[in-house]
Tab-separated table of C-alpha atoms and ligand atoms in Angstrom:
chain	number	residue	atom	x	y	z
A	1	UNK	CA	36.392	4.754	-28.940
A	2	UNK	CA	36.461	6.981	-25.975
A	3	UNK	CA	32.465	6.228	-25.749
A	4	UNK	CA	32.932	2.397	-25.873
A	5	UNK	CA	35.572	2.787	-23.629
A	6	UNK	CA	33.391	4.564	-21.037
A	7	UNK	CA	30.555	1.999	-21.645
A	8	UNK	CA	33.206	-0.997	-20.784
A	9	UNK	CA	34.107	0.605	-17.787
A	10	UNK	CA	30.303	0.950	-16.613
A	11	UNK	CA	29.732	-2.976	-17.566
A	12	UNK	CA	33.001	-4.149	-15.275
A	13	UNK	CA	31.551	-1.674	-12.232
A	14	UNK	CA	31.757	-3.846	-9.664
A	15	UNK	CA	28.351	-2.688	-7.964
A	16	UNK	CA	26.622	-3.233	-11.525
A	17	UNK	CA	28.053	-6.813	-11.365
A	18	UNK	CA	26.662	-7.745	-8.139
A	19	UNK	CA	23.506	-6.220	-9.502
A	20	UNK	CA	23.666	-8.380	-12.386
A	21	UNK	CA	24.473	-11.472	-10.078
A	22	UNK	CA	21.732	-10.797	-7.775
A	23	UNK	CA	19.503	-10.813	-10.965
A	24	UNK	CA	20.437	-13.955	-12.136
A	25	UNK	CA	20.312	-15.617	-9.171
A	26	UNK	CA	16.896	-14.417	-8.279
A	27	UNK	CA	15.847	-15.480	-11.782
A	28	UNK	CA	17.210	-18.894	-11.062
A	29	UNK	CA	14.761	-19.260	-7.904
A	30	UNK	CA	11.962	-17.510	-9.820
A	31	UNK	CA	12.226	-20.348	-12.557
A	32	UNK	CA	12.133	-22.866	-9.882
A	33	UNK	CA	9.348	-21.581	-7.808
A	34	UNK	CA	6.537	-22.393	-9.590
A	35	UNK	CA	7.151	-26.331	-9.377
A	36	UNK	CA	8.070	-25.664	-5.651
A	37	UNK	CA	4.626	-24.381	-5.049
A	38	UNK	CA	6.452	-21.270	-3.367
A	39	UNK	CA	3.541	-19.032	-5.104
A	40	UNK	CA	0.335	-18.099	-2.973
A	41	UNK	CA	-2.690	-15.807	-3.940
A	42	UNK	CA	-4.201	-13.395	-1.730
A	43	UNK	CA	-7.521	-12.234	-2.301
A	44	UNK	CA	-8.397	-8.572	-1.479
A	45	UNK	CA	-12.547	-7.585	-1.392
A	46	UNK	CA	-13.750	-4.665	-3.185
A	47	UNK	CA	-17.084	-3.655	-1.547
A	48	UNK	CA	-19.724	-1.077	-2.698
A	49	UNK	CA	-20.736	2.371	-1.360
A	50	UNK	CA	-22.971	0.282	1.496
A	51	UNK	CA	-19.551	-1.551	2.177
A	52	UNK	CA	-21.268	-4.921	0.591
A	53	UNK	CA	-18.387	-6.986	-1.012
A	54	UNK	CA	-18.832	-6.973	-4.954
A	55	UNK	CA	-15.689	-8.490	-5.970
A	56	UNK	CA	-12.022	-9.684	-4.863
A	57	UNK	CA	-8.705	-9.126	-6.545
A	58	UNK	CA	-6.136	-11.707	-6.805
A	59	UNK	CA	-2.944	-10.401	-5.638
A	60	UNK	CA	0.414	-12.853	-5.784
A	61	UNK	CA	2.327	-13.440	-3.237
A	62	UNK	CA	6.290	-15.539	-3.619
A	63	UNK	CA	7.262	-17.012	-0.321
A	64	UNK	CA	10.698	-17.474	-1.035
A	65	UNK	CA	12.511	-20.269	1.532
A	66	UNK	CA	15.500	-18.009	2.260
A	67	UNK	CA	14.628	-14.659	1.261
A	68	UNK	CA	11.093	-14.702	2.797
A	69	UNK	CA	8.179	-12.973	1.487
A	70	UNK	CA	9.506	-11.247	-1.847
A	71	UNK	CA	6.765	-8.417	-2.894
A	72	UNK	CA	5.682	-8.336	-6.715
A	73	UNK	CA	7.015	-5.350	-7.500
A	74	UNK	CA	10.566	-7.419	-7.372
A	75	UNK	CA	9.725	-10.469	-9.318
A	76	UNK	CA	6.783	-9.482	-11.720
A	77	UNK	CA	8.893	-7.222	-13.690
A	78	UNK	CA	11.441	-10.270	-13.918
A	79	UNK	CA	9.100	-12.940	-14.655
A	80	UNK	CA	7.897	-10.750	-17.583
A	81	UNK	CA	11.338	-10.323	-19.102
A	82	UNK	CA	12.543	-13.935	-18.987
A	83	UNK	CA	8.966	-15.373	-19.862
A	84	UNK	CA	8.009	-16.987	-16.666
A	85	UNK	CA	5.248	-14.768	-16.375
A	86	UNK	CA	2.982	-16.687	-18.899
A	87	UNK	CA	2.978	-20.007	-17.179
A	88	UNK	CA	2.389	-18.138	-13.671
A	89	UNK	CA	-0.318	-15.951	-15.202
A	90	UNK	CA	-1.873	-19.591	-16.318
A	91	UNK	CA	-1.638	-20.685	-12.831
A	92	UNK	CA	-3.198	-17.570	-11.272
A	93	UNK	CA	-6.133	-18.027	-13.907
A	94	UNK	CA	-6.451	-21.269	-12.837
A	95	UNK	CA	-6.593	-20.999	-8.988
A	96	UNK	CA	-9.223	-17.875	-9.396
A	97	UNK	CA	-11.240	-19.545	-11.963
A	98	UNK	CA	-11.378	-22.758	-9.574
A	99	UNK	CA	-12.735	-20.393	-6.788
A	100	UNK	CA	-15.368	-18.791	-8.963
A	101	UNK	CA	-16.529	-21.928	-9.847
A	102	UNK	CA	-16.719	-23.217	-6.335
A	103	UNK	CA	-18.350	-20.023	-5.050
A	104	UNK	CA	-21.113	-20.322	-7.989
A	105	UNK	CA	-21.761	-23.903	-7.134
A	106	UNK	CA	-22.119	-23.144	-3.441
A	107	UNK	CA	-24.580	-20.615	-4.132
A	108	UNK	CA	-22.594	-17.609	-2.876
A	109	UNK	CA	-21.441	-16.341	-6.801
A	110	UNK	CA	-18.870	-13.607	-6.653
A	111	UNK	CA	-16.545	-11.557	-9.006
A	112	UNK	CA	-12.743	-11.949	-9.220
A	113	UNK	CA	-10.269	-9.860	-10.850
A	114	UNK	CA	-6.985	-11.227	-12.085
A	115	UNK	CA	-4.142	-8.861	-13.084
A	116	UNK	CA	-2.890	-9.634	-16.619
A	117	UNK	CA	0.698	-8.384	-17.685
A	118	UNK	CA	1.161	-7.060	-21.154
A	119	UNK	CA	3.839	-9.948	-21.967
A	120	UNK	CA	0.948	-12.293	-21.216
A	121	UNK	CA	-1.854	-10.907	-23.097
A	122	UNK	CA	0.269	-10.599	-25.998
A	123	UNK	CA	1.311	-14.359	-26.205
A	124	UNK	CA	-0.155	-15.746	-29.502
A	125	UNK	CA	-2.199	-18.036	-27.429
A	126	UNK	CA	-3.565	-16.255	-24.660
A	127	UNK	CA	-7.405	-15.894	-26.200
A	128	UNK	CA	-7.381	-19.722	-26.355
A	129	UNK	CA	-5.677	-20.306	-23.017
A	130	UNK	CA	-8.144	-18.278	-20.817
A	131	UNK	CA	-10.961	-19.852	-22.999
A	132	UNK	CA	-9.580	-23.381	-21.967
A	133	UNK	CA	-9.265	-22.422	-18.409
A	134	UNK	CA	-12.595	-21.385	-17.985
A	135	UNK	CA	-14.065	-24.220	-19.764
A	136	UNK	CA	-11.799	-26.801	-17.551
A	137	UNK	CA	-12.954	-24.887	-14.390
A	138	UNK	CA	-16.502	-24.678	-15.070
A	139	UNK	CA	-15.910	-20.922	-14.256
A	140	UNK	CA	-18.669	-18.504	-15.259
A	141	UNK	CA	-16.852	-15.802	-17.680
A	142	UNK	CA	-19.402	-13.352	-16.292
A	143	UNK	CA	-17.675	-13.241	-13.227
A	144	UNK	CA	-14.069	-13.150	-14.429
A	145	UNK	CA	-12.485	-9.114	-14.955
A	146	UNK	CA	-9.260	-8.976	-16.201
A	147	UNK	CA	-7.162	-5.975	-15.012
A	148	UNK	CA	-4.839	-4.328	-17.702
A	149	UNK	CA	-2.677	-1.611	-17.891
A	150	UNK	CA	-2.658	1.128	-20.239
A	151	UNK	CA	0.834	0.188	-21.645
A	152	UNK	CA	-1.103	-2.783	-23.585
A	153	UNK	CA	-2.078	0.272	-25.966
A	154	UNK	CA	1.346	1.389	-27.154
A	155	UNK	CA	1.417	-0.609	-30.146
A	156	UNK	CA	-0.215	-3.162	-31.655
A	157	UNK	CA	-3.483	-2.136	-30.207
A	158	UNK	CA	-5.507	-3.438	-32.873
A	159	UNK	CA	-4.681	-6.801	-31.937
A	160	UNK	CA	-5.547	-6.088	-28.550
A	161	UNK	CA	-8.794	-4.808	-29.205
A	162	UNK	CA	-9.481	-7.953	-30.988
A	163	UNK	CA	-8.557	-10.341	-28.188
A	164	UNK	CA	-10.279	-8.179	-25.820
A	165	UNK	CA	-13.620	-8.242	-27.650
A	166	UNK	CA	-13.422	-11.987	-28.011
A	167	UNK	CA	-13.433	-12.403	-24.382
A	168	UNK	CA	-15.893	-9.599	-23.699
A	169	UNK	CA	-18.288	-11.707	-26.078
A	170	UNK	CA	-18.052	-14.566	-23.550
A	171	UNK	CA	-18.828	-12.042	-20.726
A	172	UNK	CA	-15.556	-11.570	-19.412
A	173	UNK	CA	-15.004	-7.677	-18.089
A	174	UNK	CA	-12.049	-5.574	-18.802
A	175	UNK	CA	-11.249	-3.192	-16.303
A	176	UNK	CA	-7.914	-0.372	-17.000
A	177	UNK	CA	-5.647	-0.798	-13.761
A	178	UNK	CA	-3.419	1.746	-12.628
A	179	UNK	CA	-5.736	4.295	-14.378
A	180	UNK	CA	-4.035	7.668	-15.045
A	181	UNK	CA	-0.617	6.949	-14.466
A	182	UNK	CA	-0.123	5.790	-17.925
A	183	UNK	CA	1.441	8.089	-20.830
A	184	UNK	CA	-1.721	7.496	-22.945
A	185	UNK	CA	-4.274	9.302	-24.999
A	186	UNK	CA	-7.897	8.917	-23.681
A	187	UNK	CA	-9.057	8.180	-27.284
A	188	UNK	CA	-8.682	4.240	-26.442
A	189	UNK	CA	-11.550	4.394	-23.992
A	190	UNK	CA	-13.730	4.579	-26.742
A	191	UNK	CA	-12.316	1.859	-28.643
A	192	UNK	CA	-12.176	-1.004	-26.129
A	193	UNK	CA	-15.077	-3.089	-24.878
A	194	UNK	CA	-13.875	-1.748	-20.963
A	195	UNK	CA	-16.340	-1.831	-17.848
A	196	UNK	CA	-14.249	-0.738	-15.210
A	197	UNK	CA	-11.312	1.829	-14.510
A	198	UNK	CA	-9.199	1.646	-11.484
A	199	UNK	CA	-7.977	4.724	-9.876
A	200	UNK	CA	-4.507	4.060	-8.933
A	201	UNK	CA	-3.707	4.573	-5.453
A	202	UNK	CA	-1.201	7.102	-5.990
A	203	UNK	CA	-3.958	9.629	-6.926
A	204	UNK	CA	-6.070	8.601	-4.039
A	205	UNK	CA	-3.675	9.078	-1.037
A	206	UNK	CA	-3.703	12.984	-1.159
A	207	UNK	CA	-7.292	13.717	-1.878
A	208	UNK	CA	-8.108	14.876	1.535
A	209	UNK	CA	-5.451	17.424	1.867
A	210	UNK	CA	-4.451	18.164	-2.026
A	211	UNK	CA	-6.950	20.113	-4.031
A	212	UNK	CA	-5.232	19.061	-7.301
A	213	UNK	CA	-5.460	15.449	-6.740
A	214	UNK	CA	-9.088	16.531	-5.220
A	215	UNK	CA	-9.893	18.040	-8.876
A	216	UNK	CA	-7.987	14.856	-10.773
A	217	UNK	CA	-9.879	12.151	-9.225
A	218	UNK	CA	-13.498	14.401	-9.771
A	219	UNK	CA	-12.215	14.567	-13.413
A	220	UNK	CA	-11.854	10.833	-13.562
A	221	UNK	CA	-15.097	9.656	-12.129
A	222	UNK	CA	-16.970	12.478	-14.113
A	223	UNK	CA	-15.756	11.219	-17.245
A	224	UNK	CA	-16.197	7.537	-16.476
A	225	UNK	CA	-19.863	8.209	-15.707
A	226	UNK	CA	-20.171	9.753	-18.966
A	227	UNK	CA	-18.210	6.836	-20.584
A	228	UNK	CA	-20.642	4.386	-18.090
A	229	UNK	CA	-17.442	2.820	-16.615
A	230	UNK	CA	-17.497	1.343	-13.451
A	231	UNK	CA	-14.767	3.192	-10.955
A	232	UNK	CA	-12.706	1.474	-8.392
A	233	UNK	CA	-10.628	3.501	-5.888
A	234	UNK	CA	-7.777	1.460	-4.872
A	235	UNK	CA	-5.422	2.050	-1.872
A	236	UNK	CA	-8.502	3.294	0.627
A	237	UNK	CA	-7.197	3.857	3.595
A	238	UNK	CA	-8.747	6.305	5.498
A	239	UNK	CA	-12.683	7.157	6.326
A	240	UNK	CA	-11.920	10.618	5.124
A	241	UNK	CA	-10.906	9.255	1.677
A	242	UNK	CA	-14.176	6.972	1.244
A	243	UNK	CA	-16.215	9.980	2.467
A	244	UNK	CA	-15.177	11.880	-0.300
A	245	UNK	CA	-14.949	8.986	-2.657
A	246	UNK	CA	-18.635	8.007	-2.080
A	247	UNK	CA	-19.617	11.945	-2.307
A	248	UNK	CA	-18.074	12.108	-5.511
A	249	UNK	CA	-20.149	9.148	-6.929
A	250	UNK	CA	-17.142	6.181	-6.707
A	251	UNK	CA	-19.202	3.049	-6.920
A	252	UNK	CA	-16.309	0.743	-5.815
A	253	UNK	CA	-14.006	0.747	-3.256
A	254	UNK	CA	-10.622	-1.191	-2.282
A	255	UNK	CA	-7.800	-0.591	0.406
A	256	UNK	CA	-6.540	-1.306	3.870
A	257	UNK	CA	-9.548	0.507	5.291
A	258	UNK	CA	-11.854	-1.941	4.255
A	259	UNK	CA	-9.404	-5.254	4.393
A	260	UNK	CA	-5.984	-6.133	3.464
A	261	UNK	CA	-5.377	-8.868	0.922
A	262	UNK	CA	-5.073	-12.242	2.785
A	263	UNK	CA	-4.554	-15.662	1.922
A	264	UNK	CA	-6.899	-16.820	-0.779
A	265	UNK	CA	-8.070	-20.164	0.083
A	266	UNK	CA	-9.031	-18.786	3.841
A	267	UNK	CA	-10.669	-16.031	2.523
A	268	UNK	CA	-12.951	-18.076	-0.005
A	269	UNK	CA	-14.012	-20.296	3.103
A	270	UNK	CA	-14.822	-17.130	4.668
A	271	UNK	CA	-17.163	-16.166	1.912
A	272	UNK	CA	-18.788	-19.527	1.798
A	273	UNK	CA	-19.546	-19.557	5.145
A	274	UNK	CA	-21.170	-15.996	4.938
A	275	UNK	CA	-19.019	-14.421	7.423
A	276	UNK	CA	-18.141	-11.947	4.501
A	277	UNK	CA	-20.336	-9.238	4.308
B	1	LIG	P1	-2.154	-3.152	-8.491
B	1	LIG	O1	-2.680	-4.306	-9.317
B	1	LIG	O2	-2.212	-1.786	-8.414
B	1	LIG	O3	-2.302	-3.959	-6.940
B	1	LIG	C1	-2.730	-3.172	-6.001
B	1	LIG	C2	-1.551	-2.849	-5.183
B	1	LIG	O4	-1.887	-2.016	-4.110
B	1	LIG	C3	-1.297	-4.116	-4.199
B	1	LIG	O5	0.151	-4.526	-3.969
B	1	LIG	C4	-2.168	-4.331	-2.929
B	1	LIG	O6	-1.477	-5.280	-2.118
B	1	LIG	C5	-1.684	-2.871	-2.556
B	1	LIG	N1	-2.848	-2.691	-1.584
B	1	LIG	C6	-4.140	-2.842	-1.592
B	1	LIG	N2	-4.706	-1.830	-0.545
B	1	LIG	C7	-3.896	-0.606	-0.272
B	1	LIG	C8	-3.797	0.413	0.631
B	1	LIG	O7	-4.749	0.971	1.403
B	1	LIG	N3	-2.329	1.020	1.002
B	1	LIG	C9	-1.508	0.773	0.173
B	1	LIG	N4	-0.205	1.389	0.079
B	1	LIG	N5	-1.710	-0.306	-0.866
B	1	LIG	C10	-2.893	-1.463	-0.884
B	1	LIG	P2	0.600	-5.742	-4.448
B	1	LIG	O8	-0.152	-6.663	-3.661
B	1	LIG	O9	2.220	-5.630	-3.582
B	1	LIG	O10	1.010	-5.841	-5.723
B	1	LIG	C11	1.653	-5.001	-6.772
B	1	LIG	C12	1.308	-4.972	-8.289
B	1	LIG	O11	1.941	-6.103	-8.402
B	1	LIG	C13	0.042	-4.851	-8.417
B	1	LIG	O12	-0.451	-3.923	-8.420
B	1	LIG	C14	0.139	-5.910	-9.935
B	1	LIG	O13	0.218	-4.792	-10.631
B	1	LIG	C15	1.111	-6.746	-9.628
B	1	LIG	N6	0.519	-8.007	-9.544
B	1	LIG	C16	0.001	-8.584	-8.391
B	1	LIG	N7	-0.310	-9.758	-8.640
B	1	LIG	C17	-0.252	-9.961	-9.989
B	1	LIG	C18	-0.414	-10.945	-11.075
B	1	LIG	O14	-0.859	-12.096	-10.673
B	1	LIG	N8	-0.141	-10.936	-12.227
B	1	LIG	C19	0.543	-9.584	-12.644
B	1	LIG	N9	0.641	-9.688	-13.808
B	1	LIG	N10	0.659	-8.467	-11.868
B	1	LIG	C20	0.241	-8.598	-10.627
B	2	LIG	CA1	-4.619	-4.564	-10.110
B	3	LIG	CA1	-2.329	0.459	-8.901
B	4	LIG	CA1	-0.913	-2.306	-11.987
């Protein structure tokens, strides 16, 4: 009785109440945001060691009429919890595939990377949806990379392997996002049809002054090399970071030093006009 009494107190805590109310309000807005076309996609390029653009990552933006720009971290989780991530994720994929087809048709083919959340991946018709979007858009599956996180492998890893393999057979690439911050054992790296890992920016941040972080990143790079995986370092902000990463053999770089994420449609126009290297 004492326990439940304490929980009851927690539940009616006024501060907790306002947090819950705020969450409800945000969820209500989120549900309408798709119809109201409040979402936008930004693109951020990835370059090789010579500075040539080899891909662009699509990043969601929500322009709320009153709240302004709501950062993804504040709404993606909520969209996952209320299931909205599924139609939202479809919209992202459709937009990106349309751009991919347009770039290829214009003779300026490009790779694009899309973030896929576990919730979306676990939908029973995820595979069919991706196939359908690829077909309808005319995008070449070879140009599409799906970024997934290690959390995909917590439970039901076998189902994930099957879906990934089916898409990999079409030519779709898989990248492990936020590599290294998951809990996970590394054994999955052998079992999955992976092409790439992305080193999280939290590791890249301090490589210049922190010997432990430097060692970790070098270890990831050498492991990836043995497994023949491409490595993208994210969050590259300084030339010193870039120099070290290149020296250690990191093939691809993404971060503010190279370019900030910016309006996707405009970025694609610049790419097509060949004014992006
Ligand atoms: P992420 O996939 O790890 O994306 C990298 C984040 O780092 C992005 O934050 C990007 O804007 C930011 N970033 C890029 N370069 C730099 C840099 O040099 N320094 C720093 N400090 N940050 C940099 P953003 O756009 O706020 O997205 C946050 C997260 O939201 C993403 O992390 C991803 O997990 C999620 N997300 C974004 N778009 C989507 C989407 O379409 N679907 C899903 N499921 N998740 C998404
Ligand atoms: Ca990502
Ligand atoms: Ca990250
Ligand atoms: Ca992520």
